[in-house]
Amino acid sequence: MREGTATVIRREDYAAPAYWIRSVELTFDLDPVKTLVTNRMQVERNPHATTQTLRLDGEDLNLLRVLVNGESVSFRVENQQLVLENLPAESFTLELRNTCSPEKNTQLSGLYTSSGGFFTQCEAQGFRRITYFLDRPDVMAVYTVTLKADRAKYPVLLSNGNLVEQGPLDNGKHYAKWHDPFPKPSYLFALVAAKLVCREQKIRAASGREHLLQVYVRAGDLDKTEHAMHSLIASVAWDERRFGLSLDLDRFMIVAVSDFNMGAMENKGLNIFNTKYVLANPATATDVDHAGIESVVGHEYFHNWTGNRVTCRDWFQLSLKEGLTVFRDQEFSQDLAGTPSARAVKRIDDVRTLRQHQFPEDAGPMAHPVRPDSYLAIDNFYTATVYDKGAEVVRMMQTLVGRDGFARGMTLYFERHDGQAVTCDDFAQAIADANPGSALAHKLEQFKRWYSQAGTPRVAARGLYNAEMRTYTLELSQHCPPTPGQSEKQPFVIPVALGLVGRNAQPLPLQLVGENAPAGTERVLVLSEAAQRFEFTGIEVEPVPSLLRGFSAPVILEDTLSDADLLTLLAHDADPFNRWEAGQRLALNRLLAAIKGDGVLQLDGAYVDAMRAVIRHPALDAAFKELVLTLPGESYIAEQLEEVDPQRIHAVRESMRLQLAHALHAEWEWAYEVHQDQGGYSPDPVSTGRRALVSLSLAYLCLAAAEKQVPLWPGKAYQRFKDAGNMTDRLGALSALVGAHSELAAPALERFHAMFRDEALVVDKWFALQATAPEKGGRVFARVKTLMSHPDFSLRNPNRARSLVTALCFSNPAAFHRTDAAGYVFWAERVLELDAINPQLAARLARAMDRWKQLAEPYRSAAREAIARVAAKGELSDDVREIVTRALAD
Ligand code: B3K
Ligand code: ZN
């Protein structure tokens, strides 16, 4: 257990360091029990600093020696810092020796062992768990690293940059020496020593430079590396094409490790990845996995510029690299998807993620600005707000300056800041300065409120048609609810992309009063006051407004559209995002009416007909149809309510699913038959969409069959499960059986486990599928408890812990929120258990209770009690303490 330091770190307290570390030579004698680290630093006093005391961070280290310019000096260790005073006036060499214990490092931060190899994770503050250092991102040094280890056990020795030397040593050991020419902060340091094999490929970049790309995995996994390699090659090409940014190293490596706290890490030239985001072949990975690999490989690669070449001055600026890099990986995947429809599908996916994770965060106790003001444990702030809302902030800048203008801004950003550690302000300034005439430049200071104010703004819209004047006036107003520590909010700059749809379904030409002629059928209005009016002229008939097209700002839109308006948009909107949105709102209106009313939902003909028209539509893509026909999730529904009864939401949503299953039975059969795969597996958007629609159809068909007790479709699903040629279809069929509580679910699950027991990532799917099955009479929760003692289950492996525990607590509200509070007791026990092993993971799990105040009784009181029980525990990590303290605050 980490010692709790409990110091709140504040953005306003930032001060440059008292010393700079210009270069580091690290030598590792790698041993799982006790690794010896020799750390020689060239240190320089910062002439502007007010103190001459040098304080180096260190955690769980055993310090052996401290030499300044080769001489021993006096030192002290206090509050996990090595403190040195009376140092030479300008520059000096500081040499330290310490040990650490990789095999005891269950936190997976710093240097740790996994499956018999050594791996590191240093962001945000893991480097201090390897050696004493100025472990902060504004201290950038050039690293030279020598690794020494047993040759047979650890044949592969990797670190950042270029391999400069390698060879044998005595006693069966060998060594490798690496040099990274780019100065970097300590969080980008990495090493790997393990028994691995690699897929490699040479590529020639547009510049003509040759690069070696390598993907390292365990011996049996080489057949699962092709997709990651393709994604990497595509990433290199895309960044050159779209932003003129090329790879700056001769060699670029990706290493997969099965024990990893998050998705992946962008260490300079040596990206370390969770196996989940590397390993894929058609037999073991789904379409969703393939898409995830493409984005994460892209994301980490794009960090090489946005994060590594230009990094963060301090951790409050995290979104400088994360928001921007998420934006870049989202654009990358959209560009690769190609067609407008496939781009829209990706956009819809991204917005769903934002609404599912970030909106609740913004409405709960952990709400914080994209650039937070304070933290206790920085690892708690790798959040949906910093990442996904941060990406939306960057996207809004692009919307305000245009795609070319944004690319110019990026170029200026790198011209100004390459090699520096900077702030979110520096980024916004560069984009604005490159586009002096833009709305962004005019309103830059106000726009930056997106960085400083938390909470999801609400935009109210009202349209008034004047038939006599043939004008249409759109009244837009905004307000943002208070969030912890921020009661008053100033207006944001909100780009509202819109079009007007005529009653004959045609897009109307847009002309604002004061303009000479109509220009186009879509434009971006900028809402920057608390309330504003926009008057369009020459409008012959009352239109239906299509607002916030493509989700042009991360806001909640409150408009007055009727069912008839939404049906018009669903059928005719030129913007595919808003078409989907209209379908979701039609569903949501019905769900909410029943939840707030008598709990009974009776599907109406208009909705069913509209859904039928979508399924049968000759021109819409299967992927898009699947998204329209997927009902809003239970957590998203909960976010629309003042008071939440998770069981009621579940019951109403299940009843709607069942009615859709019956009412559209013929359509599901038709969709199932006509969208079958032809030919071999390919994870392209068209095939992916077809498979998704087939799986959704099968789920509905099994559901309908379960109620009528007709075995035909479950039988077909079982057959499909057995004979599937790829994991997407197999898991789709299995999940249809599990989702319908079919009698065939148990034998299918058993068979699935037997087939894939040696594939860890597939076993994760097996656990997750059971943990997220629709709850019925408490059996899902009971099953999860049983699975906790399954021989394959372990809390120590983050992927496995997430597949069962996190899946239940976050993704299965009806199984988790029980009237007998057993779900909350389970949660509290797991949080405490995990905190002793891995505080970062425990703190993530702790956040399952973020929205407890919104719950109805008896859930609310039981939830508070469970959180209080965790908070009362004496030895909590800072990570968990921060979450539960905030949750309990008024
Ligand atoms: N930068 C890392 C995240 C590190 C998380 C540390 N708790 C991965 C990424 O965003 O690319
Ligand atoms: Zn990132």
mmCIF file of C-alpha atoms and ligand atoms in Angstrom, residues 121-125 187-188 260-266 296 299-300 303 315 318 321-322 325-326 378-380 382 387 840 844, ligand 1:
data_model
loop_
_atom_site.group_PDB
_atom_site.id
_atom_site.type_symbol
_atom_site.label_atom_id
_atom_site.label_comp_id
_atom_site.label_asym_id
_atom_site.label_seq_id
_atom_site.Cartn_x
_atom_site.Cartn_y
_atom_site.Cartn_z
ATOM 1 C CA GLN A 121 4.672 2.385 -17.348
ATOM 2 C CA CYS A 122 5.825 5.848 -16.340
ATOM 3 C CA GLU A 123 2.953 8.197 -17.142
ATOM 4 C CA ALA A 124 2.045 10.033 -15.100
ATOM 5 C CA GLN A 125 4.330 9.455 -12.106
ATOM 6 C CA TYR A 187 6.981 9.961 -18.282
ATOM 7 C CA LEU A 188 7.985 8.962 -21.833
ATOM 8 C CA PHE A 260 -1.485 -3.162 -18.275
ATOM 9 C CA ASN A 261 -3.562 -0.538 -16.501
ATOM 10 C CA MET A 262 -4.947 1.178 -19.570
ATOM 11 C CA GLY A 263 -4.989 0.885 -23.365
ATOM 12 C CA ALA A 264 -1.467 1.798 -24.404
ATOM 13 C CA MET A 265 1.377 4.234 -23.818
ATOM 14 C CA GLU A 266 3.154 6.525 -26.257
ATOM 15 C CA VAL A 296 -5.297 3.113 -30.358
ATOM 16 C CA HIS A 299 -3.580 7.494 -31.142
ATOM 17 C CA GLU A 300 -0.228 6.437 -29.692
ATOM 18 C CA HIS A 303 1.270 11.347 -29.786
ATOM 19 C CA TRP A 315 -0.307 17.707 -15.657
ATOM 20 C CA LEU A 318 -3.042 16.974 -19.975
ATOM 21 C CA LYS A 321 -1.897 16.222 -25.670
ATOM 22 C CA GLU A 322 -4.857 13.924 -24.929
ATOM 23 C CA THR A 325 -4.614 13.296 -29.915
ATOM 24 C CA VAL A 326 -8.100 11.827 -29.466
ATOM 25 C CA ILE A 378 -3.273 12.836 -11.193
ATOM 26 C CA ASP A 379 -4.108 9.345 -12.429
ATOM 27 C CA ASN A 380 -7.732 10.093 -11.539
ATOM 28 C CA TYR A 382 -7.207 10.649 -17.240
ATOM 29 C CA TYR A 387 -9.848 13.038 -23.404
ATOM 30 C CA GLN A 840 -5.336 3.178 -10.156
ATOM 31 C CA ARG A 844 -11.575 3.558 -11.662
HETATM 32 N N1 B3K B 1 -0.913 8.648 -22.237
HETATM 33 C C1 B3K B 1 -1.378 7.335 -21.874
HETATM 34 C C2 B3K B 1 -2.219 7.326 -20.649
HETATM 35 C C3 B3K B 1 -1.458 7.212 -19.378
HETATM 36 C C4 B3K B 1 -2.391 7.016 -18.215
HETATM 37 C C5 B3K B 1 -1.697 7.097 -16.914
HETATM 38 N N2 B3K B 1 -2.577 6.827 -15.803
HETATM 39 C C6 B3K B 1 -2.145 6.686 -22.977
HETATM 40 C C7 B3K B 1 -2.741 7.589 -23.949
HETATM 41 O O1 B3K B 1 -3.587 8.397 -23.683
HETATM 42 O O2 B3K B 1 -2.325 7.549 -25.077
#
